[in-house]
PDB file of N, CA and C in Angstrom:
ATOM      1  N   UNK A 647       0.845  -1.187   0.000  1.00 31.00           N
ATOM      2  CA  UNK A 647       0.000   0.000   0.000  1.00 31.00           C
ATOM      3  C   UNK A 647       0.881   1.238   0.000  1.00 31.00           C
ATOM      4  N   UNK A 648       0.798   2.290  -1.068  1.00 34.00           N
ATOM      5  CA  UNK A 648       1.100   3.541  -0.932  1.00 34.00           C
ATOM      6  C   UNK A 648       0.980   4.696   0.169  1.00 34.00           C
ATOM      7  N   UNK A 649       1.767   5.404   1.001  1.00 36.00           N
ATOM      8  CA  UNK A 649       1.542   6.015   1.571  1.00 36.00           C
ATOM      9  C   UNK A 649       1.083   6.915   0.946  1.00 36.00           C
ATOM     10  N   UNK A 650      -0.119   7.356   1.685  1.00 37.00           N
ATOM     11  CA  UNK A 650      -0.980   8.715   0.880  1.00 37.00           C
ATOM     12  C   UNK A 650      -0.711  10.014   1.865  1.00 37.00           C
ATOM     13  N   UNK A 651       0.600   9.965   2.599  1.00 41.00           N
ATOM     14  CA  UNK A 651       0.246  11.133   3.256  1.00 41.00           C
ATOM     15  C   UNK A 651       1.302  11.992   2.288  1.00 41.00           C
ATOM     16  N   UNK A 652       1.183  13.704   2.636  1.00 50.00           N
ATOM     17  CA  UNK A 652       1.921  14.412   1.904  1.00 50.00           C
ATOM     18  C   UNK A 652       3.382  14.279   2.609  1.00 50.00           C
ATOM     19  N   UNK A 653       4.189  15.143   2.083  1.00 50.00           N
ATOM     20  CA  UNK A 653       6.088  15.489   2.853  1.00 50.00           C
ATOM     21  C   UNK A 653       5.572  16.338   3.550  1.00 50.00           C
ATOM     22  N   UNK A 654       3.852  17.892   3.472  1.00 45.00           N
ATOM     23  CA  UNK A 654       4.089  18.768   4.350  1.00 45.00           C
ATOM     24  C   UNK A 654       3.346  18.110   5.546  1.00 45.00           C
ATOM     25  N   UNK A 655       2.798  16.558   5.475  1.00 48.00           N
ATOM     26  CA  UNK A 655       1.798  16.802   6.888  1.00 48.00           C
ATOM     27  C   UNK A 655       3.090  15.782   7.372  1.00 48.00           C
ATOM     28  N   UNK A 656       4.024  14.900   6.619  1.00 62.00           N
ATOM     29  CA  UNK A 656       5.222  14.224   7.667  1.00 62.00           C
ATOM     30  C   UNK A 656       5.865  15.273   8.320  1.00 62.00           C
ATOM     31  N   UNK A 657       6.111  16.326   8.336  1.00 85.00           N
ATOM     32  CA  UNK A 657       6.901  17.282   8.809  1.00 85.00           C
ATOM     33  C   UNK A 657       6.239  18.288   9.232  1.00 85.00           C
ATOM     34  N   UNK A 658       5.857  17.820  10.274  1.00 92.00           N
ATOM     35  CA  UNK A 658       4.521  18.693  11.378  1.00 92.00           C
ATOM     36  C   UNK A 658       5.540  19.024  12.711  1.00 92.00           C
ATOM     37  N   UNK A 659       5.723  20.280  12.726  1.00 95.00           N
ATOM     38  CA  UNK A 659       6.697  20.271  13.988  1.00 95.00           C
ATOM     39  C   UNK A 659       5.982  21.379  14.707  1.00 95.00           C
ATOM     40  N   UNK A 660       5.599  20.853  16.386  1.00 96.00           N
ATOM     41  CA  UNK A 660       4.766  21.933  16.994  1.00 96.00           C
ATOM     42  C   UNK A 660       6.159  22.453  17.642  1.00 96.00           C
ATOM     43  N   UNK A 661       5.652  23.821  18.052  1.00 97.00           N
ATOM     44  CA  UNK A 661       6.336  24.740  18.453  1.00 97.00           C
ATOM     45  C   UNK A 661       5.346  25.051  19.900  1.00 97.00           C
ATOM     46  N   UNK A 662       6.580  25.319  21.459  1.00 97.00           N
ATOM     47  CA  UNK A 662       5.893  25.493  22.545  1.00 97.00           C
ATOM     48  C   UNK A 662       6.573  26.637  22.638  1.00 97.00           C
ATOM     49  N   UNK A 663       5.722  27.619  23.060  1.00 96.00           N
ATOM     50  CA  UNK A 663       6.666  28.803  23.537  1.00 96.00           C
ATOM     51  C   UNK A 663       5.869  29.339  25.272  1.00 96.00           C
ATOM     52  N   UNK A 664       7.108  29.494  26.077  1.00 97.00           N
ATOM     53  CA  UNK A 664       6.321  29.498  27.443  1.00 97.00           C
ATOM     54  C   UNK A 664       5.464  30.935  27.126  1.00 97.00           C
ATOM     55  N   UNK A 665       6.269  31.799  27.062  1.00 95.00           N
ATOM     56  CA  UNK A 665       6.250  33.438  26.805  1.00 95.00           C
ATOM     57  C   UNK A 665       5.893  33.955  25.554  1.00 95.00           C
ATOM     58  N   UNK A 666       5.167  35.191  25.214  1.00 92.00           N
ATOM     59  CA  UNK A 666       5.454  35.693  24.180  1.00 92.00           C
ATOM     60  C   UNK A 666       6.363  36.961  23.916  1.00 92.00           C
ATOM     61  N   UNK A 667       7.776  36.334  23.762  1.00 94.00           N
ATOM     62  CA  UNK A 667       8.813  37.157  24.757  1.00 94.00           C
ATOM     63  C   UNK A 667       9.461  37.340  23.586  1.00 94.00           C
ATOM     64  N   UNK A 668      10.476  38.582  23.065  1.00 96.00           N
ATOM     65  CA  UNK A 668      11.334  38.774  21.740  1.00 96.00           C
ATOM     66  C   UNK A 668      12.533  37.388  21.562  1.00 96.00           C
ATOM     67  N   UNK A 669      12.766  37.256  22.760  1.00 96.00           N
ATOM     68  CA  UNK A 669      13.644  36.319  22.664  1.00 96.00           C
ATOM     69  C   UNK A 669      13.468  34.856  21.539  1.00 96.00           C
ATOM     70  N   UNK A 670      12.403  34.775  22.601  1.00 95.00           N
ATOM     71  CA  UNK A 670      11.784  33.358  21.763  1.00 95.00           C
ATOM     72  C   UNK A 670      11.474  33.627  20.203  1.00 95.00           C
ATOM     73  N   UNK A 671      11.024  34.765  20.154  1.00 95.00           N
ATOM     74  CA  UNK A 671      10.169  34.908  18.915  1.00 95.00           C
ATOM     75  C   UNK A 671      11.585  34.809  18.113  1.00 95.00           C
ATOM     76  N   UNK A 672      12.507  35.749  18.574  1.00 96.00           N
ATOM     77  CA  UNK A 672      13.543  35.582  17.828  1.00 96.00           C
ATOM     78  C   UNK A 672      14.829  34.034  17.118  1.00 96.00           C
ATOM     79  N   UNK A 673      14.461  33.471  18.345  1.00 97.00           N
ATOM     80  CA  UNK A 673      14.862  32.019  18.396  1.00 97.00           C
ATOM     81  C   UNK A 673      13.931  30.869  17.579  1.00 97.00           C
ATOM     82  N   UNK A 674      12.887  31.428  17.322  1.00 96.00           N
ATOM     83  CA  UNK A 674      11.690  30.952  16.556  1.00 96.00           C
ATOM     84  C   UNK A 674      11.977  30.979  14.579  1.00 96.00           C
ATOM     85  N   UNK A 675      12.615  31.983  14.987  1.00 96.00           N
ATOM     86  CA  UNK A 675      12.479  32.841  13.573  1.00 96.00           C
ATOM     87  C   UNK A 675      13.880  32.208  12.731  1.00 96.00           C
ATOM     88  N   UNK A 676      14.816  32.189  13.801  1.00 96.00           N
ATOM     89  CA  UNK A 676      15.782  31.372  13.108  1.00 96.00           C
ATOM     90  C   UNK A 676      15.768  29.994  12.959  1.00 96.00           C
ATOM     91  N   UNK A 677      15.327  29.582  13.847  1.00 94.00           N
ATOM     92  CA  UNK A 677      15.060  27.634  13.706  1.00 94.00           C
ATOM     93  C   UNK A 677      14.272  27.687  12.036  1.00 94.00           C
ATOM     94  N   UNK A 678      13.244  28.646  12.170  1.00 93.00           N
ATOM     95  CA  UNK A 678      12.025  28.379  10.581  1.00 93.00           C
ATOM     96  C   UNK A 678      12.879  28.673   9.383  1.00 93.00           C
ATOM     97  N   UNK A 679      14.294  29.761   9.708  1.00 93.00           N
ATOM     98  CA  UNK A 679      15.331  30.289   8.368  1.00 93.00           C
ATOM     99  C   UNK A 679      16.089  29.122   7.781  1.00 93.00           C
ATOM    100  N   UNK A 680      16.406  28.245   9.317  1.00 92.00           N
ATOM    101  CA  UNK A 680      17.411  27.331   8.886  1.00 92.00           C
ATOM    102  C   UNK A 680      17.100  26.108   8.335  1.00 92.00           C
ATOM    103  N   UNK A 681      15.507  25.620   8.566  1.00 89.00           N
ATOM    104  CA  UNK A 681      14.832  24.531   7.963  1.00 89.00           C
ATOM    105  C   UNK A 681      14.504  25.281   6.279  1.00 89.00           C
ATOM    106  N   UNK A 682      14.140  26.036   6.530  1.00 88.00           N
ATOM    107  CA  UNK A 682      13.616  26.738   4.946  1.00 88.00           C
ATOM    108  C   UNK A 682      15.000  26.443   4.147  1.00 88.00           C
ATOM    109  N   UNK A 683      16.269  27.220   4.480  1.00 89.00           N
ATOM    110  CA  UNK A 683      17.732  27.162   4.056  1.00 89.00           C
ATOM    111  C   UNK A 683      17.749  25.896   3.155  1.00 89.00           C
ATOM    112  N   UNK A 684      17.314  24.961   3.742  1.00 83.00           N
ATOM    113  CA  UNK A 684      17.699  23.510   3.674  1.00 83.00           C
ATOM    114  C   UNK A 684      16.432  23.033   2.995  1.00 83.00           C
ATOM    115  N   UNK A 685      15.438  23.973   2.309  1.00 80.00           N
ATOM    116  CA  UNK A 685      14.423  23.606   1.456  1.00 80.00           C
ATOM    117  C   UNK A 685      13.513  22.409   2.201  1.00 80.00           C
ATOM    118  N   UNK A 686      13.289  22.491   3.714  1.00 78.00           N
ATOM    119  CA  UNK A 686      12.353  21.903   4.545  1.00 78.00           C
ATOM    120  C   UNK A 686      11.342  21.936   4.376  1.00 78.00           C
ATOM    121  N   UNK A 687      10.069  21.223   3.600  1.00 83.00           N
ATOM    122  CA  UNK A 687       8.850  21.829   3.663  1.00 83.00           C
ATOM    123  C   UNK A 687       8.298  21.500   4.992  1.00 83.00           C
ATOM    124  N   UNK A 688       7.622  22.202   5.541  1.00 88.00           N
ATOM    125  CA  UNK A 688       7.315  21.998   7.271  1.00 88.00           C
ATOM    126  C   UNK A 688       6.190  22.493   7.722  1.00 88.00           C
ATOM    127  N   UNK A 689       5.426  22.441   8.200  1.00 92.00           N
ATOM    128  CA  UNK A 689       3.989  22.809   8.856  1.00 92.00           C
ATOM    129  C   UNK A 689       4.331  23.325  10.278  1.00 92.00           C
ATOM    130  N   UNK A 690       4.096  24.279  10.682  1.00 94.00           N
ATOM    131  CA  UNK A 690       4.725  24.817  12.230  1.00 94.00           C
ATOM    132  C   UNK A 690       2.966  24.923  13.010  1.00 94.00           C
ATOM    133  N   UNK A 691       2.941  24.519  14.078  1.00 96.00           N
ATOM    134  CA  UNK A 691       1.518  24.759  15.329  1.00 96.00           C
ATOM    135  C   UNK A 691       2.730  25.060  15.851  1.00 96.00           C
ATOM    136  N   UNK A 692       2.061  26.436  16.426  1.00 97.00           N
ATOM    137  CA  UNK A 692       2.796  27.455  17.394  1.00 97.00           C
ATOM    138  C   UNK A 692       1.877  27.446  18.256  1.00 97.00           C
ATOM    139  N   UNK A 693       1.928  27.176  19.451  1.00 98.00           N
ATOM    140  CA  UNK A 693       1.201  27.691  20.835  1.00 98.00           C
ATOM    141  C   UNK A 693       1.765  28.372  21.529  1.00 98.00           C
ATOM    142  N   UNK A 694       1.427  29.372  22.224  1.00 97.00           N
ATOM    143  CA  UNK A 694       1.695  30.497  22.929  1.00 97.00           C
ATOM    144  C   UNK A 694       1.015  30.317  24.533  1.00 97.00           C
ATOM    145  N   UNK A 695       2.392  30.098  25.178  1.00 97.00           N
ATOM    146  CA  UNK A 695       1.799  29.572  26.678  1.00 97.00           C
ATOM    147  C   UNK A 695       0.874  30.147  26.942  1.00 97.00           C
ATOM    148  N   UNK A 696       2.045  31.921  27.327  1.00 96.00           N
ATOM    149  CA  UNK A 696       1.475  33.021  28.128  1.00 96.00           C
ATOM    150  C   UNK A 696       1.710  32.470  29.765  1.00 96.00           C
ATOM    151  N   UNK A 697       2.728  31.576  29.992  1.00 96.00           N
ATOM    152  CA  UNK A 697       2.750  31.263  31.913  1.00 96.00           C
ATOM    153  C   UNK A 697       1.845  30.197  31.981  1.00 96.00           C
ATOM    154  N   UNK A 698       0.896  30.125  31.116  1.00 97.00           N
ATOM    155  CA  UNK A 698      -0.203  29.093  31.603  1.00 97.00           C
ATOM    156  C   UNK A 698      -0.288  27.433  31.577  1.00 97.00           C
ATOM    157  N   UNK A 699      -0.055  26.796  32.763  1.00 97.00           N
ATOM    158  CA  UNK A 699      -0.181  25.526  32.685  1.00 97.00           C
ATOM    159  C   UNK A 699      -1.327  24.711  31.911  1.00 97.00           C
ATOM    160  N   UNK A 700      -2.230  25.303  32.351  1.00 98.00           N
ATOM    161  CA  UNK A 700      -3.560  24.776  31.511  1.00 98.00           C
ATOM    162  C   UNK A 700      -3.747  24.892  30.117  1.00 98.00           C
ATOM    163  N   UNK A 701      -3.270  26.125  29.950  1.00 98.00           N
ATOM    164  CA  UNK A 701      -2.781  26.396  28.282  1.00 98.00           C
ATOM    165  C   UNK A 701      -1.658  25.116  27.819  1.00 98.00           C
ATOM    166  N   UNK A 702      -0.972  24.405  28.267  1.00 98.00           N
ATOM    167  CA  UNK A 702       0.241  23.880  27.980  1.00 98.00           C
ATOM    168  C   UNK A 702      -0.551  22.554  27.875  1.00 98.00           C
ATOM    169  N   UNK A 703      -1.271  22.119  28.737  1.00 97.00           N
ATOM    170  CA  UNK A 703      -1.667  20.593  28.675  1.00 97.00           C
ATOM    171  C   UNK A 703      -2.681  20.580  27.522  1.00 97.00           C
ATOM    172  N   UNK A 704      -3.558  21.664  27.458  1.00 98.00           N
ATOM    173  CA  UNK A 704      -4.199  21.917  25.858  1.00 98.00           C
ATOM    174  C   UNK A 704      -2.999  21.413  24.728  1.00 98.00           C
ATOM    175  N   UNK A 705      -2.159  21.807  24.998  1.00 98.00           N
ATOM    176  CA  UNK A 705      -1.552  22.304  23.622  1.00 98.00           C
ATOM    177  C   UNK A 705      -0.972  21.042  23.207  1.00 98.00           C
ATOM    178  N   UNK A 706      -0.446  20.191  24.109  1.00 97.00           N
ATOM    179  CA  UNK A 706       0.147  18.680  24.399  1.00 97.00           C
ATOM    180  C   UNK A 706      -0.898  18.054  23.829  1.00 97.00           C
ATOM    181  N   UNK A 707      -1.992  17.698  24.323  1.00 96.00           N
ATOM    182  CA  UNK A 707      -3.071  17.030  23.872  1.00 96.00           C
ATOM    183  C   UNK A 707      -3.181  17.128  22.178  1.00 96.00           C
ATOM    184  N   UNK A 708      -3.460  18.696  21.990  1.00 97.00           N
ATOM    185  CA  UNK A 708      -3.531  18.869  20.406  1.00 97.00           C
ATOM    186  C   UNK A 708      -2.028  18.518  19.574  1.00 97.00           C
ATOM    187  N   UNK A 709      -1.153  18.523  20.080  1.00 96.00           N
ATOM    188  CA  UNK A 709       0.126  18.076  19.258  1.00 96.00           C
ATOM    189  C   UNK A 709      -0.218  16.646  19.318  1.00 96.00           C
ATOM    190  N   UNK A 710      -0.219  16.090  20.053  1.00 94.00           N
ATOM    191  CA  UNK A 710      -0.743  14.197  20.004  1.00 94.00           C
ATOM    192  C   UNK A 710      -1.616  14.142  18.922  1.00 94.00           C
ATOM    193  N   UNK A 711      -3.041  14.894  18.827  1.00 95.00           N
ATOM    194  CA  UNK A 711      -3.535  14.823  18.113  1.00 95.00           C
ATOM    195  C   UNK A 711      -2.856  15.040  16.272  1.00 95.00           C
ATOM    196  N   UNK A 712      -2.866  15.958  16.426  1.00 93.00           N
ATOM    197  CA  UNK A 712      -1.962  16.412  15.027  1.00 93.00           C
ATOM    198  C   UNK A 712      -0.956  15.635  13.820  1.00 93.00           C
ATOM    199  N   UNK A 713      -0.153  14.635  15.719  1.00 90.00           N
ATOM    200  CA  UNK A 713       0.914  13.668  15.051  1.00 90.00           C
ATOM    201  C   UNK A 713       2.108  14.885  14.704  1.00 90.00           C
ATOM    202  N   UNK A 714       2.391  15.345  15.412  1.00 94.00           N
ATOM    203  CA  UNK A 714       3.765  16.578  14.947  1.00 94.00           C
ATOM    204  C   UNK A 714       4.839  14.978  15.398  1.00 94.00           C
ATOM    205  N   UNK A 715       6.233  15.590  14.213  1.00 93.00           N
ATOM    206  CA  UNK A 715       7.047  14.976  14.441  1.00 93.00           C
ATOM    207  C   UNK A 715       8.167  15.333  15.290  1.00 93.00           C
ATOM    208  N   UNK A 716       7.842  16.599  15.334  1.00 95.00           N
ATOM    209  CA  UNK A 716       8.996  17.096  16.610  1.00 95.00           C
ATOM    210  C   UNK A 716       8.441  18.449  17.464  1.00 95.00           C
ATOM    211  N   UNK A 717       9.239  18.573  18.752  1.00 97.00           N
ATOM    212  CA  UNK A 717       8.435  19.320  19.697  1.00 97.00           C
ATOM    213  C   UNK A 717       9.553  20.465  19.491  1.00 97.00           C
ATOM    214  N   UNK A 718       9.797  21.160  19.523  1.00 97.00           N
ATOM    215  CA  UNK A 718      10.605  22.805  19.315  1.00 97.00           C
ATOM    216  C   UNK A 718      10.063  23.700  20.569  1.00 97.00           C
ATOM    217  N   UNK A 719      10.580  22.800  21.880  1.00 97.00           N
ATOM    218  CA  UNK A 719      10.009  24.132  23.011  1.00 97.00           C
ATOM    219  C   UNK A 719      11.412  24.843  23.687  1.00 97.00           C
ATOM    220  N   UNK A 720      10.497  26.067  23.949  1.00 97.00           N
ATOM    221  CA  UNK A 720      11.486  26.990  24.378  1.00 97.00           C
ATOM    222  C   UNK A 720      10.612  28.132  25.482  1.00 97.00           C
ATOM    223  N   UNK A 721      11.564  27.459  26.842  1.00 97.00           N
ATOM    224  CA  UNK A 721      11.257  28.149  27.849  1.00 97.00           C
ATOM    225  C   UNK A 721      10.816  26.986  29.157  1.00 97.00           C
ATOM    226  N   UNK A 722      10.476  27.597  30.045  1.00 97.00           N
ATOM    227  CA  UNK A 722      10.726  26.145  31.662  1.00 97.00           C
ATOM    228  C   UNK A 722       9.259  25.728  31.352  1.00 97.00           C
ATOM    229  N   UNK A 723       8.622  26.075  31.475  1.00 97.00           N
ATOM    230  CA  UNK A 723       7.043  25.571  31.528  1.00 97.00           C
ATOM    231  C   UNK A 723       6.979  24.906  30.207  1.00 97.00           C
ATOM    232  N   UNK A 724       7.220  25.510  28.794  1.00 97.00           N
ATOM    233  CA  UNK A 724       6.611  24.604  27.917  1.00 97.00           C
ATOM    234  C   UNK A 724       8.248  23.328  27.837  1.00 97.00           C
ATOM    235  N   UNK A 725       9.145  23.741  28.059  1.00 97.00           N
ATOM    236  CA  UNK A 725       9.755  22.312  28.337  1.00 97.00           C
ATOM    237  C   UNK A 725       9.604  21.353  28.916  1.00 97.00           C
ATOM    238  N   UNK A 726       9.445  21.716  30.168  1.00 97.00           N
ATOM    239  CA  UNK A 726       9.035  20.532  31.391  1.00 97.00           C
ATOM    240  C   UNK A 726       7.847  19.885  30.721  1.00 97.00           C
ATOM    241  N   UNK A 727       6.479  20.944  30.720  1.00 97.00           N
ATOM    242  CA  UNK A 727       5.522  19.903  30.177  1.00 97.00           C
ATOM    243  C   UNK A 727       5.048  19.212  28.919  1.00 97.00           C
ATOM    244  N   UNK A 728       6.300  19.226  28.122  1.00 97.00           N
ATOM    245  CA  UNK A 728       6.416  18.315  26.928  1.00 97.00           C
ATOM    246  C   UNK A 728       7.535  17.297  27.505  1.00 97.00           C
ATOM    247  N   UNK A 729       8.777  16.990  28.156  1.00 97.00           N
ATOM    248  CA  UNK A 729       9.125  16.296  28.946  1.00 97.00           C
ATOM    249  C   UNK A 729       8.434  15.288  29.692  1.00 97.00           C
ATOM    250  N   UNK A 730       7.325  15.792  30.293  1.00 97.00           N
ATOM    251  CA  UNK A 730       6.778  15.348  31.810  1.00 97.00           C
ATOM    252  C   UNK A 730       5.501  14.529  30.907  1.00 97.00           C
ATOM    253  N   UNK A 731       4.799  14.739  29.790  1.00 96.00           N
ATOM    254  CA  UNK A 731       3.508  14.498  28.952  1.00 96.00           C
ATOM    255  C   UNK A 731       4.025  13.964  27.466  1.00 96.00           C
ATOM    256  N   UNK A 732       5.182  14.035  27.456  1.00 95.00           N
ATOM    257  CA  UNK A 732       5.033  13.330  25.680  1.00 95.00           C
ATOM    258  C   UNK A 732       6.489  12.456  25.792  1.00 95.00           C
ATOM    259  N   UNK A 733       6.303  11.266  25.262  1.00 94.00           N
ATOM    260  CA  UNK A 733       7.671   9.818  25.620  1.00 94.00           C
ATOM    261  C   UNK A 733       7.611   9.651  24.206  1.00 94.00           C
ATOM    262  N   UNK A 734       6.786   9.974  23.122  1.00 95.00           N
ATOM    263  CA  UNK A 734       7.648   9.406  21.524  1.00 95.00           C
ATOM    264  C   UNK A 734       7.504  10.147  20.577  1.00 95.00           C
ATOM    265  N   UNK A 735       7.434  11.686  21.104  1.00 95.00           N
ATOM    266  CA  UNK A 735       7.766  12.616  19.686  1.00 95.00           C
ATOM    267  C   UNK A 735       9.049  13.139  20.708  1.00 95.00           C
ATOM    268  N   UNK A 736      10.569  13.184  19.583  1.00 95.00           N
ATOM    269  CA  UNK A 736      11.600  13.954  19.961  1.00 95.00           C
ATOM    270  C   UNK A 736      11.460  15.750  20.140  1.00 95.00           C
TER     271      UNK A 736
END
């Protein structure tokens, strides 16, 4: 059987950001330059903590859902709780 999925939905990479802080955004901006560089086609879910735990376990849930192949967090809260909630997306 043929896989019918596309290259952009294999390369689903959610993005956690604790803050909506320059830093991150800025650290954001280069991770997306350097996959593009390299002619990555890629689908990005960005969630935006904002501090919020409850926001974070949302966002976990919907990346499971989604099937992202990789987690891109940046900051203590959305690290820990992709750590602490997800064992088989890197």
């Amino acid at each position: 059987m043929v896989n019918s999925v596309s290259r952009a939905e294999e390369l689903r990479i959610a993005v956690l950001l604790s803050h909506d802080a320059a830093p991150y955004e800025s650290a954001l901006e280069g991770f997306r330059e350097t996959l593009l560089a390299n002619k990555s086609a890629v689908q990005y879910d960005v969630y935006q903590l904002q501090g919020d735990a409850a926001k974070a376990l949302q966002a976990i849930e919907d990346i499971k859902k989604k099937k992202a192949i990789l987690i891109y967090s940046l900051g203590l809260l959305a690290t820990e709780t992709a750590l602490d909630r997800i064992t088989d997306i890197p």
